[in-house]
Amino acid sequence: MDLVYLLDTNILTNPGRPQPDLRVLQKWNEHEAQIATASICWYEAWYGALDLPKGRKRRTIEDYLESISEM
């Protein structure tokens, strides 16, 4: 399949939120093989995570970003 969807930072980080938008999750699952993101969005998400103080919230976000990097 060809890549069709370019995710921005807001959509890229949505599944890792405490209360993600279920419509975004549904579309993500439907089109998982067709999505990509720009490197600037990827680094923006990591910058936001690393800017947080060390703790549970930061670790949760880091774990999420690491899990999607394996996709």
Tab-separated table of N, CA, C and O in Angstrom:
chain	number	residue	atom	x	y	z
A	1	MET	N	0.824	-1.185	0.000
A	1	MET	CA	0.000	0.000	0.000
A	1	MET	C	0.866	1.246	0.000
A	1	MET	O	1.942	1.261	0.563
A	2	ASP	N	0.375	2.277	-0.588
A	2	ASP	CA	1.076	3.554	-0.607
A	2	ASP	C	0.774	4.354	0.651
A	2	ASP	O	-0.283	4.204	1.260
A	3	LEU	N	1.715	5.215	1.030
A	3	LEU	CA	1.459	6.132	2.132
A	3	LEU	C	0.505	7.210	1.648
A	3	LEU	O	0.694	7.778	0.582
A	4	VAL	N	-0.535	7.448	2.418
A	4	VAL	CA	-1.579	8.388	2.023
A	4	VAL	C	-1.755	9.498	3.051
A	4	VAL	O	-2.087	10.615	2.707
A	5	TYR	N	-1.517	9.202	4.315
A	5	TYR	CA	-1.810	10.143	5.390
A	5	TYR	C	-0.527	10.595	6.082
A	5	TYR	O	0.262	9.777	6.529
A	6	LEU	N	-0.339	11.908	6.168
A	6	LEU	CA	0.798	12.491	6.872
A	6	LEU	C	0.271	13.090	8.173
A	6	LEU	O	-0.486	14.066	8.157
A	7	LEU	N	0.653	12.492	9.287
A	7	LEU	CA	0.131	12.915	10.584
A	7	LEU	C	0.893	14.114	11.132
A	7	LEU	O	2.120	14.153	11.099
A	8	ASP	N	0.149	15.073	11.671
A	8	ASP	CA	0.799	16.182	12.367
A	8	ASP	C	1.004	15.774	13.826
A	8	ASP	O	0.574	14.698	14.253
A	9	THR	N	1.663	16.612	14.590
A	9	THR	CA	2.006	16.273	15.971
A	9	THR	C	0.766	16.018	16.819
A	9	THR	O	0.748	15.107	17.656
A	10	ASN	N	-0.278	16.794	16.604
A	10	ASN	CA	-1.505	16.640	17.378
A	10	ASN	C	-2.102	15.238	17.202
A	10	ASN	O	-2.508	14.594	18.169
A	11	ILE	N	-2.136	14.754	15.979
A	11	ILE	CA	-2.705	13.428	15.710
A	11	ILE	C	-1.712	12.339	16.115
A	11	ILE	O	-2.100	11.299	16.652
A	12	LEU	N	-0.433	12.569	15.894
A	12	LEU	CA	0.598	11.599	16.256
A	12	LEU	C	0.556	11.285	17.746
A	12	LEU	O	0.716	10.134	18.156
A	13	THR	N	0.326	12.282	18.563
A	13	THR	CA	0.349	12.088	20.011
A	13	THR	C	-1.015	11.741	20.603
A	13	THR	O	-1.096	11.378	21.770
A	14	ASN	N	-2.069	11.831	19.825
A	14	ASN	CA	-3.421	11.570	20.331
A	14	ASN	C	-3.569	10.209	21.018
A	14	ASN	O	-4.115	10.139	22.116
A	15	PRO	N	-3.118	9.096	20.433
A	15	PRO	CA	-3.311	7.805	21.101
A	15	PRO	C	-2.608	7.690	22.446
A	15	PRO	O	-3.003	6.886	23.284
A	16	GLY	N	-1.589	8.487	22.703
A	16	GLY	CA	-0.872	8.439	23.967
A	16	GLY	C	-1.465	9.298	25.062
A	16	GLY	O	-0.959	9.322	26.180
A	17	ARG	N	-2.530	9.986	24.762
A	17	ARG	CA	-3.166	10.862	25.758
A	17	ARG	C	-3.993	10.055	26.755
A	17	ARG	O	-4.466	8.962	26.438
A	18	PRO	N	-4.236	10.617	27.935
A	18	PRO	CA	-5.079	9.909	28.914
A	18	PRO	C	-6.486	9.626	28.380
A	18	PRO	O	-7.053	8.576	28.671
A	19	GLN	N	-7.043	10.552	27.582
A	19	GLN	CA	-8.369	10.348	26.992
A	19	GLN	C	-8.285	10.658	25.496
A	19	GLN	O	-8.672	11.743	25.053
A	20	PRO	N	-7.775	9.700	24.707
A	20	PRO	CA	-7.627	9.957	23.275
A	20	PRO	C	-8.978	10.080	22.576
A	20	PRO	O	-9.984	9.543	23.031
A	21	ASP	N	-8.975	10.796	21.468
A	21	ASP	CA	-10.176	10.931	20.634
A	21	ASP	C	-10.410	9.592	19.943
A	21	ASP	O	-9.573	9.128	19.158
A	22	LEU	N	-11.521	8.966	20.212
A	22	LEU	CA	-11.806	7.632	19.686
A	22	LEU	C	-11.930	7.617	18.167
A	22	LEU	O	-11.598	6.625	17.523
A	23	ARG	N	-12.354	8.732	17.582
A	23	ARG	CA	-12.434	8.806	16.112
A	23	ARG	C	-11.047	8.750	15.497
A	23	ARG	O	-10.838	8.110	14.469
A	24	VAL	N	-10.095	9.396	16.150
A	24	VAL	CA	-8.713	9.360	15.663
A	24	VAL	C	-8.168	7.936	15.769
A	24	VAL	O	-7.548	7.421	14.833
A	25	LEU	N	-8.415	7.272	16.879
A	25	LEU	CA	-7.956	5.893	17.057
A	25	LEU	C	-8.548	4.968	16.000
A	25	LEU	O	-7.847	4.103	15.458
A	26	GLN	N	-9.822	5.142	15.711
A	26	GLN	CA	-10.483	4.309	14.708
A	26	GLN	C	-9.838	4.497	13.334
A	26	GLN	O	-9.512	3.532	12.654
A	27	LYS	N	-9.632	5.735	12.938
A	27	LYS	CA	-9.018	6.018	11.640
A	27	LYS	C	-7.573	5.514	11.609
A	27	LYS	O	-7.104	4.993	10.595
A	28	TRP	N	-6.856	5.686	12.715
A	28	TRP	CA	-5.473	5.214	12.804
A	28	TRP	C	-5.440	3.709	12.544
A	28	TRP	O	-4.630	3.217	11.764
A	29	ASN	N	-6.325	2.969	13.225
A	29	ASN	CA	-6.367	1.512	13.063
A	29	ASN	C	-6.770	1.102	11.650
A	29	ASN	O	-6.240	0.127	11.110
A	30	GLU	N	-7.677	1.821	11.045
A	30	GLU	CA	-8.128	1.513	9.685
A	30	GLU	C	-7.021	1.710	8.659
A	30	GLU	O	-6.952	0.988	7.671
A	31	HIS	N	-6.168	2.708	8.878
A	31	HIS	CA	-5.196	3.108	7.864
A	31	HIS	C	-3.746	2.988	8.342
A	31	HIS	O	-2.865	3.657	7.799
A	32	GLU	N	-3.493	2.128	9.316
A	32	GLU	CA	-2.171	2.037	9.930
A	32	GLU	C	-1.039	1.844	8.914
A	32	GLU	O	0.034	2.416	9.050
A	33	ALA	N	-1.280	1.079	7.886
A	33	ALA	CA	-0.236	0.813	6.887
A	33	ALA	C	-0.031	1.990	5.930
A	33	ALA	O	0.896	1.965	5.130
A	34	GLN	N	-0.879	2.991	6.032
A	34	GLN	CA	-0.825	4.111	5.099
A	34	GLN	C	-0.434	5.432	5.753
A	34	GLN	O	-0.574	6.479	5.149
A	35	ILE	N	0.043	5.395	6.998
A	35	ILE	CA	0.336	6.648	7.690
A	35	ILE	C	1.835	6.849	7.877
A	35	ILE	O	2.612	5.901	7.956
A	36	ALA	N	2.202	8.107	7.934
A	36	ALA	CA	3.590	8.517	8.181
A	36	ALA	C	3.530	9.856	8.908
A	36	ALA	O	2.461	10.446	9.063
A	37	THR	N	4.675	10.306	9.370
A	37	THR	CA	4.753	11.629	9.973
A	37	THR	C	6.055	12.293	9.532
A	37	THR	O	7.006	11.616	9.153
A	38	ALA	N	6.075	13.586	9.575
A	38	ALA	CA	7.285	14.331	9.223
A	38	ALA	C	8.256	14.295	10.409
A	38	ALA	O	7.834	14.238	11.567
A	39	SER	N	9.526	14.337	10.109
A	39	SER	CA	10.522	14.284	11.180
A	39	SER	C	10.353	15.438	12.165
A	39	SER	O	10.572	15.262	13.366
A	40	ILE	N	9.933	16.596	11.701
A	40	ILE	CA	9.752	17.738	12.606
A	40	ILE	C	8.663	17.449	13.633
A	40	ILE	O	8.784	17.829	14.801
A	41	CYS	N	7.615	16.735	13.236
A	41	CYS	CA	6.551	16.365	14.185
A	41	CYS	C	7.073	15.358	15.203
A	41	CYS	O	6.749	15.434	16.396
A	42	TRP	N	7.870	14.412	14.720
A	42	TRP	CA	8.451	13.395	15.602
A	42	TRP	C	9.327	14.068	16.666
A	42	TRP	O	9.219	13.795	17.857
A	43	TYR	N	10.175	14.974	16.237
A	43	TYR	CA	11.065	15.653	17.178
A	43	TYR	C	10.312	16.620	18.081
A	43	TYR	O	10.679	16.815	19.237
A	44	GLU	N	9.249	17.209	17.584
A	44	GLU	CA	8.426	18.079	18.418
A	44	GLU	C	7.792	17.281	19.560
A	44	GLU	O	7.749	17.737	20.708
A	45	ALA	N	7.312	16.084	19.256
A	45	ALA	CA	6.715	15.234	20.291
A	45	ALA	C	7.764	14.841	21.336
A	45	ALA	O	7.510	14.900	22.542
A	46	TRP	N	8.965	14.471	20.876
A	46	TRP	CA	10.032	14.115	21.812
A	46	TRP	C	10.499	15.313	22.626
A	46	TRP	O	10.772	15.192	23.829
A	47	TYR	N	10.596	16.463	21.988
A	47	TYR	CA	10.999	17.670	22.711
A	47	TYR	C	10.009	17.951	23.841
A	47	TYR	O	10.404	18.270	24.969
A	48	GLY	N	8.720	17.845	23.533
A	48	GLY	CA	7.699	18.072	24.554
A	48	GLY	C	7.821	17.100	25.704
A	48	GLY	O	7.673	17.471	26.876
A	49	ALA	N	8.098	15.838	25.394
A	49	ALA	CA	8.242	14.825	26.444
A	49	ALA	C	9.470	15.112	27.310
A	49	ALA	O	9.398	15.075	28.541
A	50	LEU	N	10.585	15.405	26.663
A	50	LEU	CA	11.829	15.609	27.411
A	50	LEU	C	11.858	16.926	28.165
A	50	LEU	O	12.688	17.106	29.065
A	51	ASP	N	10.951	17.831	27.825
A	51	ASP	CA	10.856	19.115	28.530
A	51	ASP	C	10.096	18.975	29.848
A	51	ASP	O	10.178	19.857	30.703
A	52	LEU	N	9.396	17.871	30.023
A	52	LEU	CA	8.660	17.628	31.268
A	52	LEU	C	9.626	17.204	32.368
A	52	LEU	O	10.659	16.595	32.090
A	53	PRO	N	9.261	17.471	33.628
A	53	PRO	CA	10.092	16.959	34.718
A	53	PRO	C	9.995	15.430	34.761
A	53	PRO	O	8.984	14.849	34.347
A	54	LYS	N	11.053	14.791	35.236
A	54	LYS	CA	11.035	13.332	35.327
A	54	LYS	C	9.903	12.904	36.248
A	54	LYS	O	9.681	13.488	37.298
A	55	GLY	N	9.181	11.892	35.800
A	55	GLY	CA	8.057	11.397	36.579
A	55	GLY	C	7.208	10.464	35.735
A	55	GLY	O	7.567	10.100	34.612
A	56	ARG	N	6.074	10.087	36.282
A	56	ARG	CA	5.198	9.122	35.629
A	56	ARG	C	4.670	9.620	34.284
A	56	ARG	O	4.650	8.882	33.306
A	57	LYS	N	4.247	10.882	34.223
A	57	LYS	CA	3.694	11.419	32.979
A	57	LYS	C	4.735	11.393	31.860
A	57	LYS	O	4.464	10.955	30.746
A	58	ARG	N	5.937	11.855	32.188
A	58	ARG	CA	7.003	11.858	31.182
A	58	ARG	C	7.327	10.444	30.726
A	58	ARG	O	7.484	10.182	29.540
A	59	ARG	N	7.439	9.506	31.656
A	59	ARG	CA	7.760	8.117	31.314
A	59	ARG	C	6.662	7.507	30.449
A	59	ARG	O	6.940	6.775	29.495
A	60	THR	N	5.409	7.819	30.730
A	60	THR	CA	4.297	7.314	29.925
A	60	THR	C	4.397	7.811	28.491
A	60	THR	O	4.229	7.039	27.538
A	61	ILE	N	4.698	9.088	28.336
A	61	ILE	CA	4.829	9.662	26.994
A	61	ILE	C	6.033	9.067	26.276
A	61	ILE	O	5.950	8.699	25.100
A	62	GLU	N	7.150	8.931	26.976
A	62	GLU	CA	8.342	8.325	26.364
A	62	GLU	C	8.059	6.887	25.930
A	62	GLU	O	8.448	6.481	24.833
A	63	ASP	N	7.378	6.129	26.776
A	63	ASP	CA	7.032	4.739	26.431
A	63	ASP	C	6.148	4.691	25.196
A	63	ASP	O	6.337	3.844	24.326
A	64	TYR	N	5.182	5.600	25.137
A	64	TYR	CA	4.298	5.648	23.965
A	64	TYR	C	5.094	5.967	22.700
A	64	TYR	O	4.955	5.280	21.674
A	65	LEU	N	5.940	6.982	22.752
A	65	LEU	CA	6.716	7.367	21.566
A	65	LEU	C	7.662	6.237	21.140
A	65	LEU	O	7.830	5.974	19.947
A	66	GLU	N	8.251	5.544	22.098
A	66	GLU	CA	9.107	4.415	21.778
A	66	GLU	C	8.304	3.284	21.129
A	66	GLU	O	8.770	2.651	20.184
A	67	SER	N	7.086	3.070	21.607
A	67	SER	CA	6.275	1.977	21.054
A	67	SER	C	5.865	2.257	19.606
A	67	SER	O	5.817	1.338	18.799
A	68	ILE	N	5.564	3.517	19.283
A	68	ILE	CA	5.168	3.783	17.899
A	68	ILE	C	6.370	3.911	16.975
A	68	ILE	O	6.216	3.819	15.752
A	69	SER	N	7.558	4.092	17.529
A	69	SER	CA	8.745	4.168	16.672
A	69	SER	C	9.065	2.796	16.084
A	69	SER	O	9.747	2.696	15.085
A	70	GLU	N	8.543	1.753	16.698
A	70	GLU	CA	8.773	0.388	16.233
A	70	GLU	C	7.787	-0.029	15.153
A	70	GLU	O	7.894	-1.119	14.612
A	71	MET	N	6.825	0.819	14.853
A	71	MET	CA	5.803	0.475	13.855
A	71	MET	C	6.376	0.488	12.462
A	71	MET	O	7.246	1.111	12.073
